[in-house]
Amino acid sequence: SHSSLLCYRYNAETMSKTFNVLFLT
């Protein structure tokens, strides 16, 4: 439950950063 939210938030941030890098490149 709680760890699930943290994991989702972490994955969302990581995906956002990766997407930004791929998009900018």
Backbone as a ProteinNet text record, in pm:
[ID]
protein_1_A
[PRIMARY]
SHSSLLCYRYNAETMSKTFNVLFLT
[TERTIARY]
84.9	0	88.4	152.8	236.1	357.7	424	542.9	503.5	380.7	334.5	330.1	278	271.8	411.5	503.1	640.6	702.8	680.2	737.4	680.1	550.4	487.1	544	558.9	611.9	755.1	834.3	973.5	979.5	897.1	896.7	851.7	755	704.8	815.7	889.7	998.3	1107.3	1142	1246.9	1204.2	1081.3	1031.5	1029.8	991.7	986.5	1125.8	1223.7	1361.7	1412.3	1387.5	1434	1367.7	1238.6	1166	1222.3	1250.9	1307.9	1441.3	1525.7	1657.4	1641	1553	1534	1473.8	1383.4	1316.7	1413.7	1499.1	1593.9	1704.9	1737.9	1847.9	1804.2
-120.1	0	124.9	150.2	270.3	256.8	143.1	120.8	122.7	81.8	80.8	223	315.4	454.7	510.2	478.4	526.8	471.4	344.8	281.5	347	372.1	434.1	573.7	650.5	785.8	781.2	687.9	674.5	639.4	544.5	504.1	619.4	695.5	808.3	911.3	940.6	1038.7	987.6	859.8	802.2	804.2	766.3	765.1	906.8	1002.9	1141.7	1189.9	1158.8	1200.2	1132.5	1003.6	930	984.4	1012.8	1065.3	1201.4	1285.4	1417.6	1403	1311.7	1291.3	1243.8	1146.5	1093.9	1199.8	1278.2	1380.2	1492.9	1531.4	1640.2	1596.3	1468.6	1420.3	1408.1
0	0	0	113.3	121.5	30.9	39.5	-43.2	-190.8	-220.5	-358.4	-412.4	-330.9	-373.5	-395.6	-303.4	-317.3	-444.2	-469.9	-588.7	-714.7	-714.4	-830.8	-853.7	-744.1	-755.7	-808.2	-755.5	-798.9	-947.9	-988.4	-1129.7	-1218.3	-1172.5	-1251.5	-1271.4	-1164.8	-1176	-1269	-1254.1	-1338.3	-1484.5	-1512.2	-1649.4	-1705.7	-1622.7	-1667.6	-1706.7	-1620.5	-1650.3	-1777.1	-1787.7	-1905	-2031.3	-2023.1	-2138.1	-2179.1	-2080.2	-2108.8	-2179.9	-2131.3	-2192.9	-2337.1	-2357.8	-2493	-2584.6	-2530.2	-2611.2	-2648.5	-2552.5	-2578.7	-2672.5	-2667.1	-2750.9	-2896.4
[MASK]
+++++++++++++++++++++++++

